[in-house]
GROMACS .gro file of N, CA and C in nm:
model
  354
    1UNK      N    1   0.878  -0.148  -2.390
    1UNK     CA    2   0.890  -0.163  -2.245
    1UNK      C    3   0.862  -0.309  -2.209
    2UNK      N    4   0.968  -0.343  -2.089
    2UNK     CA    5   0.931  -0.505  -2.078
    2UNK      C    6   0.902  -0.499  -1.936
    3UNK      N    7   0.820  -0.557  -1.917
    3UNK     CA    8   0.779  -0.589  -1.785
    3UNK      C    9   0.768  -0.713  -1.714
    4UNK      N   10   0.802  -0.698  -1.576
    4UNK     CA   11   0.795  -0.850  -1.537
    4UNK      C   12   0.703  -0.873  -1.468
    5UNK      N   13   0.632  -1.007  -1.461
    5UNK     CA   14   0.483  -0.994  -1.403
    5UNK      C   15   0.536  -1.119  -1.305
    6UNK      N   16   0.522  -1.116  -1.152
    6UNK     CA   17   0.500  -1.231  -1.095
    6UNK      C   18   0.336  -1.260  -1.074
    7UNK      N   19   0.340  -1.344  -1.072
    7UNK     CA   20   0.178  -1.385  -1.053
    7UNK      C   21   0.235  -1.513  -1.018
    8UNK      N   22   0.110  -1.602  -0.960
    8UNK     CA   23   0.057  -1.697  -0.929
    8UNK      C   24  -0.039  -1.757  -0.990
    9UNK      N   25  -0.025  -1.869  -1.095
    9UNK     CA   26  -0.182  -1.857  -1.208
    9UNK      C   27  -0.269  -1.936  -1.138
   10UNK      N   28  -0.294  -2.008  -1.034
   10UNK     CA   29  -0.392  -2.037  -0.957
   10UNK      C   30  -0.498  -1.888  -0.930
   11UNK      N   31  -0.437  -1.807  -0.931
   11UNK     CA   32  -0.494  -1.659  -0.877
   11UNK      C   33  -0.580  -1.655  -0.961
   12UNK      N   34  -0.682  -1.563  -0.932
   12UNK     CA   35  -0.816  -1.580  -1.018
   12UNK      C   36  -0.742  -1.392  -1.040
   13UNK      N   37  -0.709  -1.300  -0.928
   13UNK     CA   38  -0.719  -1.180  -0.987
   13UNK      C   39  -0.559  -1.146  -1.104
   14UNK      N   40  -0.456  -1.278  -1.078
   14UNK     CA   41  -0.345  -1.269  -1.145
   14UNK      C   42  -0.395  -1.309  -1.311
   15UNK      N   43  -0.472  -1.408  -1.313
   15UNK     CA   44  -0.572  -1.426  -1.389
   15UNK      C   45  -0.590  -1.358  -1.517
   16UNK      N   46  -0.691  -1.224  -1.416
   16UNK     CA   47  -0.738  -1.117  -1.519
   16UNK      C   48  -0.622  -1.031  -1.531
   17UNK      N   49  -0.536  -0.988  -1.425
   17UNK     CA   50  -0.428  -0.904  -1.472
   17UNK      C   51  -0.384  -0.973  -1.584
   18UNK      N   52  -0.338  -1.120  -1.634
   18UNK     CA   53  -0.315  -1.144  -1.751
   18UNK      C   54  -0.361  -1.138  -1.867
   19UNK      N   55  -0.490  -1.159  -1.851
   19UNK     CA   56  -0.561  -1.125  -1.954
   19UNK      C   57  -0.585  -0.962  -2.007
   20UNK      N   58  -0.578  -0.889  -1.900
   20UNK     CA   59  -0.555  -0.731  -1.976
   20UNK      C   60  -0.438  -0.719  -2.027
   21UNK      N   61  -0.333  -0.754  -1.986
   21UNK     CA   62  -0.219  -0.712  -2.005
   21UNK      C   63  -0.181  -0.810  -2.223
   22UNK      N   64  -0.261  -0.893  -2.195
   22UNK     CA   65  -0.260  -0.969  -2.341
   22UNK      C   66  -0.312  -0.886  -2.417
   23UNK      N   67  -0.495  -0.833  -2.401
   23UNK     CA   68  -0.545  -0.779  -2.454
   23UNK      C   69  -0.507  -0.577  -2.510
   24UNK      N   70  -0.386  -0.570  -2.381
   24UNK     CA   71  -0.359  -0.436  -2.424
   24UNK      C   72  -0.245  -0.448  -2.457
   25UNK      N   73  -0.173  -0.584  -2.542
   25UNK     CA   74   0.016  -0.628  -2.588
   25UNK      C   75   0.081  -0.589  -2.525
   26UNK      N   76   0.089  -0.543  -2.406
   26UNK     CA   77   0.179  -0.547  -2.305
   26UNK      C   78   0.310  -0.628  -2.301
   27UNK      N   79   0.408  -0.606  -2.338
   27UNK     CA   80   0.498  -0.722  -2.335
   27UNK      C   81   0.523  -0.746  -2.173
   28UNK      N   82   0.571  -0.889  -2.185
   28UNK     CA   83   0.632  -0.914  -1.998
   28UNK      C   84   0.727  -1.049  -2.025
   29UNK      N   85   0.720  -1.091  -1.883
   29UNK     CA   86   0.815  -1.158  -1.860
   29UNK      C   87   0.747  -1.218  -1.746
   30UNK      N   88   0.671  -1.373  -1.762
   30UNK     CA   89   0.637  -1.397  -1.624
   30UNK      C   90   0.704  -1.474  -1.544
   31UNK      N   91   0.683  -1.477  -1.418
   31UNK     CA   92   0.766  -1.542  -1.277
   31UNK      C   93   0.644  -1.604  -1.230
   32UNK      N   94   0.653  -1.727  -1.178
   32UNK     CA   95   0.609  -1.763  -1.100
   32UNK      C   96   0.622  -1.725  -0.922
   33UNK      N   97   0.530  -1.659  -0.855
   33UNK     CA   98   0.556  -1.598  -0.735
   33UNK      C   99   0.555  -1.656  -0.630
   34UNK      N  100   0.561  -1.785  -0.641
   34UNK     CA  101   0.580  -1.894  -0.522
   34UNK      C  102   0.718  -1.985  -0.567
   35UNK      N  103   0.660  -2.006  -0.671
   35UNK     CA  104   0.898  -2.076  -0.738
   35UNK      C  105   0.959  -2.019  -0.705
   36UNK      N  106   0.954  -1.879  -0.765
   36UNK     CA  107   1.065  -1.833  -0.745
   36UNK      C  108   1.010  -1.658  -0.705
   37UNK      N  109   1.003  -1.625  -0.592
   37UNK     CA  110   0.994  -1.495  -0.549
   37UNK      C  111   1.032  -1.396  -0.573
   38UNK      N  112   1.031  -1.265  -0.539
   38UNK     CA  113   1.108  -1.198  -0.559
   38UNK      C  114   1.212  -1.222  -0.397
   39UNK      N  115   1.373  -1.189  -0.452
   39UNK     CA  116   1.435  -1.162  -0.302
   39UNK      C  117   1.410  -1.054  -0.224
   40UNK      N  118   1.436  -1.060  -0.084
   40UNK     CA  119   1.428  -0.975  -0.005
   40UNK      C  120   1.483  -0.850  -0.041
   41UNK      N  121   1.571  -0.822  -0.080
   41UNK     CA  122   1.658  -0.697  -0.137
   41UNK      C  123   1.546  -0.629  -0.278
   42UNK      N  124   1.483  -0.720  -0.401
   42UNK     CA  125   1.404  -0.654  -0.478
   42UNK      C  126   1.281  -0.610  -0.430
   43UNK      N  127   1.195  -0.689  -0.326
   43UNK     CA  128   1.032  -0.653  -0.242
   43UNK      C  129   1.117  -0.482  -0.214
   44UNK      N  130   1.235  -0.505  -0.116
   44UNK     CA  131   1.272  -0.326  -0.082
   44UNK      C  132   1.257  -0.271  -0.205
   45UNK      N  133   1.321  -0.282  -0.302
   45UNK     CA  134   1.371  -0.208  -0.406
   45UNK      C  135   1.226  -0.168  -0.479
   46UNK      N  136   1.119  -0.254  -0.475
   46UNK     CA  137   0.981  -0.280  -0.521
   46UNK      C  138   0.896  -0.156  -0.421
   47UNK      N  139   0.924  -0.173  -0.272
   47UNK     CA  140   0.845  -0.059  -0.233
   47UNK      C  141   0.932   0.078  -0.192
   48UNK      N  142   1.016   0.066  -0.255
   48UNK     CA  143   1.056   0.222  -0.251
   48UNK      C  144   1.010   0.263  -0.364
   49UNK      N  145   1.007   0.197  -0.485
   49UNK     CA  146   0.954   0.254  -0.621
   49UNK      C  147   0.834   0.269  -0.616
   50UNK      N  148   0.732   0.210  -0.542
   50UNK     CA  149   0.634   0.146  -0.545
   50UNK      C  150   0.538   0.285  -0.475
   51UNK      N  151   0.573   0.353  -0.365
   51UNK     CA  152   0.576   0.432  -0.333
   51UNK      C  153   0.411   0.426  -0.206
   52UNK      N  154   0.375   0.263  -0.204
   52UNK     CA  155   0.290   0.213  -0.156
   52UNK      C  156   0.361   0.163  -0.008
   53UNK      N  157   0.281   0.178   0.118
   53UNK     CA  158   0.282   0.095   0.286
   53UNK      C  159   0.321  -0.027   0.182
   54UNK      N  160   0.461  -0.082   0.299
   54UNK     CA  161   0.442  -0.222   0.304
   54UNK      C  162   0.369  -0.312   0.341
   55UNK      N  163   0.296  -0.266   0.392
   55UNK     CA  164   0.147  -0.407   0.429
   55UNK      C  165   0.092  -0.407   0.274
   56UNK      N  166   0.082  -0.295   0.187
   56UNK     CA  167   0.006  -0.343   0.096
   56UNK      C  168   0.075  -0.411  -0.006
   57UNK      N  169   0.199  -0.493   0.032
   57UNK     CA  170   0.250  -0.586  -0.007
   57UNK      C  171   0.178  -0.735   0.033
   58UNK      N  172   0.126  -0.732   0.124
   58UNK     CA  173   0.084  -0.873   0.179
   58UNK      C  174  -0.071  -0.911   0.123
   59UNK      N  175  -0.043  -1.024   0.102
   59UNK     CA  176  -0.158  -1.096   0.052
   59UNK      C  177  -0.258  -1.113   0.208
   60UNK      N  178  -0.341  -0.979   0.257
   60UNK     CA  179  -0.407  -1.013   0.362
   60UNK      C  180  -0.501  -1.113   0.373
   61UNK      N  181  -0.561  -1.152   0.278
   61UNK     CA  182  -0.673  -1.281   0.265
   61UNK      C  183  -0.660  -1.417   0.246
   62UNK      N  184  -0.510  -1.424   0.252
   62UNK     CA  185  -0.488  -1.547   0.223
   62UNK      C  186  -0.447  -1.642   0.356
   63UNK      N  187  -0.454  -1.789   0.344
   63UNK     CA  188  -0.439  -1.871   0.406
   63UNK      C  189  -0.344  -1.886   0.540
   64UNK      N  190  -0.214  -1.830   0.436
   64UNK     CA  191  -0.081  -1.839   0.516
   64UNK      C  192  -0.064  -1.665   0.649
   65UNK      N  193  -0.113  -1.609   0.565
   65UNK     CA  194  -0.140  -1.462   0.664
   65UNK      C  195  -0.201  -1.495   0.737
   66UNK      N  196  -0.309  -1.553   0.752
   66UNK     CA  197  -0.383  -1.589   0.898
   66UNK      C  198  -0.339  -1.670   0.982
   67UNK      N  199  -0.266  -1.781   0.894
   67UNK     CA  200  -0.216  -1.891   0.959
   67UNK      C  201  -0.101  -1.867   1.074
   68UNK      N  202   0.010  -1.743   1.015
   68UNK     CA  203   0.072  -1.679   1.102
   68UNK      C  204   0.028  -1.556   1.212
   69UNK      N  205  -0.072  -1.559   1.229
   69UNK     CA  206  -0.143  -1.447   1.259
   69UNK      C  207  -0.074  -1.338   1.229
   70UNK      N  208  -0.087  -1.254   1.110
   70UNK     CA  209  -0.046  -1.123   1.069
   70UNK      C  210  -0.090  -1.048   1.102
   71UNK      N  211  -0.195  -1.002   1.124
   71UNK     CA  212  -0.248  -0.904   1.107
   71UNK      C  213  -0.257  -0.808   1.236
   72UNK      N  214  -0.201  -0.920   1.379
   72UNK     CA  215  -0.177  -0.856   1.441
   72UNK      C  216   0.002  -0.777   1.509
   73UNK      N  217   0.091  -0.916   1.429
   73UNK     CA  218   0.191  -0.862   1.419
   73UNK      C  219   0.209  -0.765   1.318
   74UNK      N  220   0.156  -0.700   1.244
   74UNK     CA  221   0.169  -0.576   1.113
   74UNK      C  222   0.172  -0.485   1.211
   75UNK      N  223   0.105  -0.475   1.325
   75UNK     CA  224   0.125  -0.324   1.366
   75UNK      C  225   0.274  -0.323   1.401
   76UNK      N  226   0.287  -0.418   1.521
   76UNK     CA  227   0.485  -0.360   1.564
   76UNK      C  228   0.567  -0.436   1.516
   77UNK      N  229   0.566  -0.486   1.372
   77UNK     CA  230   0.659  -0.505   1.311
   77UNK      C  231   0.744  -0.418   1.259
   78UNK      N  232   0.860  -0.413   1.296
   78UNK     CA  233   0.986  -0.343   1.170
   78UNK      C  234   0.930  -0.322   1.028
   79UNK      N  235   0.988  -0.243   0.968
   79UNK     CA  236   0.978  -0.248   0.777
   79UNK      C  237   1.091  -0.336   0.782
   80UNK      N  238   1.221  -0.369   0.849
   80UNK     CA  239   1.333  -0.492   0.794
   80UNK      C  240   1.241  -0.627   0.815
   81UNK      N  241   1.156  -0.641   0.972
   81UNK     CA  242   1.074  -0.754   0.982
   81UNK      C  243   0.988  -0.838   0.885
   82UNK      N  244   0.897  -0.700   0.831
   82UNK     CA  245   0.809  -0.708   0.746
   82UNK      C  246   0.878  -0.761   0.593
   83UNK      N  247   0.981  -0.724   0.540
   83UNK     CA  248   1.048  -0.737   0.443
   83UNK      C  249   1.057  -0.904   0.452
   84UNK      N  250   1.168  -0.949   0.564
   84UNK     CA  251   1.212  -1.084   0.583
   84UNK      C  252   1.075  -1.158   0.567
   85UNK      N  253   0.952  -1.114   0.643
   85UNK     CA  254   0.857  -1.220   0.616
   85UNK      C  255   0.803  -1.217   0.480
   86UNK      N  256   0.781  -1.115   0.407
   86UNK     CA  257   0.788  -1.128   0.231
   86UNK      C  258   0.808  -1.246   0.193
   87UNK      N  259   0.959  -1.214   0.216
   87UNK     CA  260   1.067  -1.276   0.101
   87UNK      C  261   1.100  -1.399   0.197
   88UNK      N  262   1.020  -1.450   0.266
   88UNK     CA  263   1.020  -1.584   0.294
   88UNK      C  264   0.938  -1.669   0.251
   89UNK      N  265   0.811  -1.619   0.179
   89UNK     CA  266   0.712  -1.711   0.106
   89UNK      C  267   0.609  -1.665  -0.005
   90UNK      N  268   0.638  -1.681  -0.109
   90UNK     CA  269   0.550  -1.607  -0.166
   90UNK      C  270   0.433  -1.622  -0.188
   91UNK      N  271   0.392  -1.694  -0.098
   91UNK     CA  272   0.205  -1.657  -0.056
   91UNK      C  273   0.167  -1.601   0.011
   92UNK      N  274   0.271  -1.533   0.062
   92UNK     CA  275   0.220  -1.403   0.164
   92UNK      C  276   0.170  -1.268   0.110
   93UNK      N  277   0.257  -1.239  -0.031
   93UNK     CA  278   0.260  -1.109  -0.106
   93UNK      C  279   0.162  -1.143  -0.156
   94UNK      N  280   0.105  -1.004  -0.179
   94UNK     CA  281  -0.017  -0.998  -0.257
   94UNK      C  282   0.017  -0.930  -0.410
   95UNK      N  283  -0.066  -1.070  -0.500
   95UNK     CA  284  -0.011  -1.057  -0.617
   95UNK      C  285  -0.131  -1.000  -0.745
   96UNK      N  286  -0.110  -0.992  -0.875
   96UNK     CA  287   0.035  -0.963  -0.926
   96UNK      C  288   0.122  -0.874  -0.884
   97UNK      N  289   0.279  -0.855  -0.887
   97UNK     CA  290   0.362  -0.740  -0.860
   97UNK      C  291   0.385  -0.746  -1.019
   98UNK      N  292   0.383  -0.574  -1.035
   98UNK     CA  293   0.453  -0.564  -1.224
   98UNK      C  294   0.551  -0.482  -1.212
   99UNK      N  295   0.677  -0.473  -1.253
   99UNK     CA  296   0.752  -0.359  -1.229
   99UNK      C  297   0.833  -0.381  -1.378
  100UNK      N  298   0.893  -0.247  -1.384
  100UNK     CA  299   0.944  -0.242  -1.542
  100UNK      C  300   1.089  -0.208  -1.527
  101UNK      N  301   1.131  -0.202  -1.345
  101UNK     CA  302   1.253  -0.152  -1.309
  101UNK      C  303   1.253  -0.001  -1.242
  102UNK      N  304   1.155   0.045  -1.286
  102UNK     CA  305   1.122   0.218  -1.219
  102UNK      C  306   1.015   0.198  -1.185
  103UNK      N  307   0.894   0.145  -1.233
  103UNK     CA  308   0.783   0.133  -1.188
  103UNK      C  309   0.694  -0.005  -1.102
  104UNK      N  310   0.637   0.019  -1.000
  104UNK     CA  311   0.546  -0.090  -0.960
  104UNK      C  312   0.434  -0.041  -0.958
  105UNK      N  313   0.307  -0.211  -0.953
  105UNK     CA  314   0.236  -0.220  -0.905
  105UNK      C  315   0.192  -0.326  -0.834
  106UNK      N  316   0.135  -0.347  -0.716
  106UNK     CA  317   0.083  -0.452  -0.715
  106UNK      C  318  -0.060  -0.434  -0.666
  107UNK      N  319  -0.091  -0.585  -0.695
  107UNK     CA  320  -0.214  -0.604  -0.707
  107UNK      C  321  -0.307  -0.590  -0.875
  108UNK      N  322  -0.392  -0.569  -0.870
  108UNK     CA  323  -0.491  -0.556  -1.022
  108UNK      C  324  -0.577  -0.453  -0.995
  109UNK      N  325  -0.573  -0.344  -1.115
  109UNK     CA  326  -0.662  -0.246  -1.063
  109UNK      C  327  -0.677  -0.184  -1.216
  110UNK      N  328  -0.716  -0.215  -1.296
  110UNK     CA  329  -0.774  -0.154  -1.460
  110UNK      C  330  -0.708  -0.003  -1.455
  111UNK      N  331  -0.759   0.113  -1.376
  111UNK     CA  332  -0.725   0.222  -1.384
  111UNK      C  333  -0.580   0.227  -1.393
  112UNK      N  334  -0.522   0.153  -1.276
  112UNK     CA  335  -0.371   0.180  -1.206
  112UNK      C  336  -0.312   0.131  -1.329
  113UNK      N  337  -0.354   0.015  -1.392
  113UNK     CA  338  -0.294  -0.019  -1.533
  113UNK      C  339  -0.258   0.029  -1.586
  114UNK      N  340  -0.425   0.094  -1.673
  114UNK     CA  341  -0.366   0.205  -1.792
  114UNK      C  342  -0.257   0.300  -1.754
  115UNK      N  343  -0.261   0.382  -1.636
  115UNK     CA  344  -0.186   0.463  -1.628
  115UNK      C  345  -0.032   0.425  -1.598
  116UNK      N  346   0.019   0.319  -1.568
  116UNK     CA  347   0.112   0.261  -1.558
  116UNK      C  348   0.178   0.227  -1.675
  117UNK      N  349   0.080   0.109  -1.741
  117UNK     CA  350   0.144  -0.012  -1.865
  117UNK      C  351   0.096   0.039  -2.008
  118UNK      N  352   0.007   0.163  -2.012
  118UNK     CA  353   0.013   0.215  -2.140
  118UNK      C  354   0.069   0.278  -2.223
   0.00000   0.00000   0.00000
């Protein structure tokens, strides 16, 4: 199974997702998630599989989310709205995203791992 990992290696939690994913041979494929994003059309394709709210796509703690004030446009935003602002910067998403083509995750979560990437 190959997986593609966007991360951000500044990320301290993309970080450790790398480092489990080494320690348990995980094969992947990494992206840089600010070079090169995912497009607007894969984030959809990402949370329909994903089976997760699109907010929990967004990197809520970060710089650029506040900077735009998100948190209060998340409530009456569209899911097309929400999408476009994604896939307009990828410091908005909250990372890592792993998907294998059927499966996502994002974020880092040991449990969600194993049961995912094992």
């Amino acid at each position: 199974m190959k997986v593609t990992f966007y991360w951000y290696p500044k990320c301290g939690t993309c970080r450790k997702a790398k480092k489990w994913l080494d320690e348990h041979q995980v094969s992947y494929q990494e992206i840089h998630i600010v070079e090169n994003p995912p497009s607007r059309e894969e984030l959809e394709n990402f949370h329909q599989k994903s089976g997760l709210s699109l907010n929990k796509f967004f990197n809520t703690s970060g710089q650029k989310y506040r900077e735009l004030g998100l948190k209060d446009k998340m409530k009456t935003a569209s899911e097309q709205e929400l999408l476009d602002l994604l896939a307009s910067d990828g410091m908005l998403m909250k990372r890592p995203i792993l998907t294998d083509g059927e499966k996502v995750t994002v974020g880092f979560n040991e449990e969600s791992f194993e049961k995912m990437w094992l």
